[in-house]
XYZ file of C-alpha atoms in Angstrom:
321
model
C 27.326 0.197 10.484
C 23.694 -0.468 9.615
C 22.361 1.488 12.651
C 24.634 4.419 11.793
C 23.361 4.485 8.195
C 19.713 4.284 9.213
C 20.304 7.083 11.747
C 21.848 9.164 8.989
C 18.780 8.549 6.892
C 16.409 9.660 9.590
C 18.412 12.801 10.567
C 19.349 14.069 7.037
C 16.831 12.594 4.650
C 19.579 11.174 2.496
C 18.171 8.533 0.265
C 19.689 5.012 0.178
C 17.337 3.611 -2.396
C 18.067 2.579 -5.867
C 15.439 4.825 -7.330
C 16.657 7.656 -9.525
C 16.791 10.939 -7.585
C 16.427 14.607 -8.381
C 16.651 17.579 -6.125
C 12.966 17.998 -5.627
C 11.941 14.455 -4.886
C 13.824 12.765 -2.055
C 12.803 9.235 -1.519
C 13.673 7.867 1.944
C 12.876 4.677 3.873
C 9.808 4.916 6.147
C 10.570 4.138 9.820
C 13.580 1.949 8.763
C 14.593 0.648 12.180
C 11.042 -0.424 12.889
C 10.307 -1.833 9.473
C 13.590 -3.804 9.384
C 12.195 -5.924 12.230
C 9.828 -7.649 9.804
C 10.620 -9.794 6.691
C 8.192 -7.923 4.498
C 6.251 -4.673 5.257
C 3.703 -2.956 3.080
C 0.192 -1.189 2.852
C 0.672 1.728 5.205
C -2.486 3.555 6.439
C -2.244 6.718 8.628
C -5.314 7.869 10.456
C -6.666 11.273 9.515
C -5.549 12.804 12.789
C -2.035 11.314 12.369
C -2.028 9.386 15.668
C -2.244 5.883 14.353
C -0.303 3.969 11.709
C -1.455 0.536 10.410
C 0.652 -1.545 8.119
C 0.820 -5.148 6.926
C 3.715 -7.559 7.556
C 4.298 -11.031 6.169
C 6.633 -14.010 6.447
C 9.634 -14.184 4.242
C 7.794 -16.137 1.476
C 4.492 -14.371 2.114
C 2.499 -17.358 3.403
C 0.963 -15.302 6.193
C -0.030 -11.673 6.489
C -1.116 -9.673 9.613
C -1.949 -6.005 10.214
C 0.263 -4.252 12.685
C -0.499 -0.884 14.565
C 1.497 1.753 16.330
C 0.015 4.679 18.121
C 1.400 8.124 18.982
C 1.929 8.913 22.644
C 3.066 12.516 22.856
C 6.035 12.783 20.541
C 6.861 9.037 20.641
C 5.383 6.027 18.865
C 4.321 2.981 20.748
C 5.783 -0.455 20.317
C 4.135 -2.271 17.389
C 1.407 -4.759 18.256
C -0.909 -6.926 16.157
C -4.179 -5.034 15.454
C -6.957 -6.264 17.733
C -8.910 -7.763 14.768
C -5.938 -9.421 13.117
C -3.486 -12.283 13.661
C -5.502 -15.335 13.045
C -6.234 -15.348 9.335
C -4.544 -13.577 6.409
C -5.248 -9.833 6.704
C -3.614 -6.980 4.763
C -4.107 -3.661 3.097
C -5.749 -1.406 5.715
C -7.390 1.798 4.602
C -9.133 4.445 6.733
C -12.343 6.107 5.818
C -11.781 9.977 5.677
C -13.497 10.402 9.098
C -11.257 7.840 10.685
C -14.211 5.896 12.145
C -13.919 2.922 9.731
C -10.932 0.886 8.753
C -11.232 -1.335 5.704
C -8.950 -4.205 4.865
C -8.710 -7.352 2.827
C -8.901 -10.701 4.536
C -9.250 -14.492 3.938
C -11.113 -14.958 7.174
C -14.227 -17.188 7.098
C -17.673 -15.535 7.125
C -18.730 -17.036 10.400
C -17.011 -18.040 13.625
C -18.298 -21.543 13.297
C -16.200 -22.031 10.208
C -12.444 -22.546 10.726
C -11.368 -22.660 7.113
C -10.166 -19.488 5.300
C -12.068 -18.395 2.168
C -11.217 -16.248 -0.806
C -10.144 -12.719 -0.318
C -13.010 -10.192 0.643
C -13.025 -6.607 1.768
C -13.913 -6.291 5.425
C -14.044 -3.401 7.862
C -14.018 -2.536 11.494
C -15.824 0.625 12.850
C -15.800 2.691 15.976
C -17.824 5.627 17.496
C -14.872 7.945 17.990
C -11.199 7.990 17.331
C -10.616 6.955 20.959
C -13.072 4.131 21.004
C -12.337 0.453 20.517
C -12.815 -1.188 17.032
C -15.832 -3.404 16.436
C -15.619 -7.017 15.447
C -14.827 -7.314 11.667
C -17.808 -6.861 9.310
C -18.137 -8.281 5.894
C -20.307 -5.971 3.747
C -21.283 -8.918 1.438
C -22.436 -8.668 -2.130
C -22.316 -6.788 -4.448
C -19.017 -5.270 -3.043
C -17.719 -8.748 -2.425
C -18.121 -11.573 -4.940
C -17.118 -15.289 -5.199
C -13.751 -14.052 -6.566
C -10.982 -12.014 -4.787
C -11.290 -8.421 -3.671
C -8.206 -6.469 -2.524
C -6.834 -3.097 -1.595
C -9.767 -0.971 -0.625
C -9.503 2.857 -0.780
C -12.280 5.099 0.380
C -13.682 8.436 -0.814
C -15.342 11.251 1.133
C -18.675 9.852 -0.020
C -17.955 6.381 1.275
C -17.299 4.921 -2.230
C -14.738 2.143 -2.335
C -12.229 1.711 -5.043
C -10.519 -1.758 -5.011
C -8.726 -4.444 -7.077
C -10.457 -7.590 -8.221
C -10.072 -10.310 -10.816
C -13.357 -9.858 -12.704
C -12.906 -12.905 -14.926
C -12.803 -16.142 -12.984
C -10.844 -17.859 -15.820
C -7.841 -15.539 -15.468
C -5.744 -13.977 -12.649
C -5.666 -10.632 -14.435
C -6.450 -7.809 -12.064
C -8.388 -4.580 -12.716
C -9.474 -1.671 -10.618
C -13.270 -1.238 -9.800
C -15.353 1.190 -7.796
C -18.520 0.521 -5.796
C -20.590 3.515 -4.852
C -22.071 3.883 -1.409
C -25.564 5.102 -0.389
C -28.015 4.544 2.431
C -28.995 1.311 0.627
C -25.424 0.010 0.832
C -22.787 -0.562 -1.799
C -23.737 -0.633 -5.572
C -22.742 -3.174 -8.083
C -18.978 -2.575 -8.793
C -18.046 -1.003 -12.085
C -14.762 -1.210 -13.824
C -12.718 1.983 -14.358
C -12.398 2.888 -18.091
C -9.582 2.193 -20.519
C -7.752 5.404 -19.374
C -6.981 3.353 -16.263
C -7.596 -0.376 -16.843
C -5.701 -1.837 -19.862
C -4.912 -5.342 -21.209
C -2.210 -5.452 -18.592
C -2.553 -5.765 -14.851
C -3.938 -2.814 -12.741
C -3.995 -3.089 -8.960
C -3.522 -1.394 -5.586
C -5.239 1.971 -6.250
C -5.268 4.841 -3.848
C -8.066 7.193 -4.592
C -8.001 10.856 -3.515
C -10.806 11.422 -1.028
C -12.324 13.948 -3.505
C -11.716 11.537 -6.524
C -9.572 14.148 -8.213
C -6.740 11.654 -8.892
C -5.888 7.983 -8.651
C -2.433 6.398 -8.050
C -2.132 2.673 -8.838
C 0.230 -0.037 -9.859
C 0.314 -1.601 -13.307
C 2.269 -4.272 -14.961
C 2.598 -5.102 -18.697
C 2.441 -1.605 -20.200
C 4.896 -0.537 -22.852
C 6.416 2.128 -20.650
C 6.803 0.217 -17.366
C 10.275 -0.537 -16.035
C 9.735 -4.310 -15.847
C 8.491 -5.233 -12.451
C 5.323 -3.134 -12.052
C 5.259 0.686 -11.826
C 3.110 3.328 -10.110
C 0.948 5.410 -12.375
C -1.247 8.437 -11.740
C -4.511 9.380 -13.533
C -6.465 12.628 -13.006
C -10.183 13.100 -13.266
C -11.443 16.028 -15.205
C -14.132 18.530 -14.264
C -16.489 16.548 -16.523
C -16.035 13.478 -14.260
C -14.032 11.622 -16.942
C -10.623 10.000 -16.229
C -7.675 11.211 -18.238
C -5.144 8.720 -19.481
C -2.867 7.381 -16.787
C 0.869 8.434 -16.833
C 3.885 6.604 -15.439
C 5.098 8.468 -12.398
C 8.670 8.229 -13.680
C 12.085 6.837 -12.640
C 12.195 9.147 -9.575
C 9.735 6.631 -7.983
C 9.640 3.435 -10.052
C 12.477 0.920 -10.050
C 13.152 -2.169 -12.075
C 11.331 -4.228 -9.464
C 7.713 -4.200 -8.264
C 6.643 -0.784 -6.925
C 3.106 -0.801 -5.390
C 0.770 -0.072 -2.512
C 0.520 3.831 -2.777
C -0.979 5.950 -0.006
C -1.046 9.721 0.153
C -1.258 11.531 3.497
C -2.985 14.746 2.371
C -2.240 16.547 5.655
C 1.630 16.233 5.257
C 1.653 16.037 1.474
C 3.572 12.792 1.549
C 3.407 9.831 -0.727
C 4.158 6.405 0.753
C 4.681 3.313 -1.316
C 6.079 -0.136 -1.202
C 8.926 -1.432 -3.323
C 10.859 -4.676 -3.749
C 13.854 -2.853 -5.197
C 17.369 -4.108 -4.257
C 20.807 -2.602 -3.871
C 22.331 -6.062 -3.012
C 25.526 -6.413 -5.170
C 25.878 -9.346 -7.616
C 29.634 -9.355 -7.378
C 32.531 -7.673 -5.523
C 36.003 -6.510 -6.495
C 37.459 -8.621 -3.663
C 36.522 -11.317 -1.227
C 34.218 -10.113 1.579
C 34.207 -10.790 5.294
C 31.173 -12.280 6.993
C 30.406 -8.904 8.600
C 30.461 -7.189 5.258
C 28.181 -9.756 3.735
C 25.817 -9.417 6.580
C 25.657 -5.703 6.131
C 25.079 -6.230 2.416
C 22.386 -8.832 2.908
C 20.454 -7.053 5.658
C 20.518 -3.530 4.221
C 17.107 -1.869 3.985
C 16.786 -2.218 0.264
C 17.500 -5.897 -0.188
C 14.629 -7.112 -2.439
C 12.080 -7.686 0.281
C 8.983 -5.364 0.506
C 9.858 -2.094 2.165
C 7.893 1.110 2.607
C 9.335 4.403 1.364
C 8.164 7.956 1.550
C 8.570 11.165 -0.419
C 7.052 14.728 -0.793
C 4.079 14.767 -2.999
C 2.626 17.668 -4.910
C -0.491 17.035 -7.126
C 0.305 20.188 -9.085
C 3.737 18.844 -10.058
C 2.226 15.793 -11.540
C -0.625 17.614 -13.221
C 2.084 19.770 -14.983
C 3.990 16.582 -16.074
C 0.819 15.055 -17.516
C -0.364 18.190 -19.500
């Protein structure tokens, strides 16, 4: 029954999510048969040429994270394997540079091989000379991009600038979104985004358009969120100033946590992670074991799952005007 439902999703695009739908925005599970193999999946990153997909997986209670990769071979995708730089320490949130020659990610790995204890979360990257070449050993760019606190969820612009999440105040776990500009001298001191993006609530997991024209991020604690953390979008004006962020609406956001956005500009597709659940809280009659298994192991069962939908910047610009 489950396999038939997943096949129906893949062939027809019918949504099985609990998100509110309209005719123009069909949200469907992303690679459901593959993703259902893992307890939690999140943080999808697709290479600029579309031939590689990296995503994070974790244990049921999220004690350990690793980055997984699949590669396209003709019209088929390879079997998933652990990325060559991952699998020993907590790694998550991969993000390609626009040229595909660097892959940034967040990690708790130690700074040196001689140290076997994990550290706080830093932003790391691997690099290669061409899309067909092997990745380098992981590189930590150091300060000022990384600090004594935690840095998460890198997203890279055409200029090499990195937008990321951090906890700027060591006395609180409140997260905000910062940007560090890149030049030949390296990364600049990170600067917090203005009040049009960062608020007294939590802001995290930001995807920046390569040309910095818009930003999609998660936020929790705003008056208009649905309760668990929603996706918001902010546009940058021609004067370089950010416009007030807007909730992306019930078509995308559920009552649970919706986060980890990524836009594939080539296919105009928005990917995001959700912990939404369609598992019933009661039934009108006793269920068989098989029925309960189908209920518990459905795609949208409260664990982190990746979804996809068509994305038009113009549509959201119209909504926010």
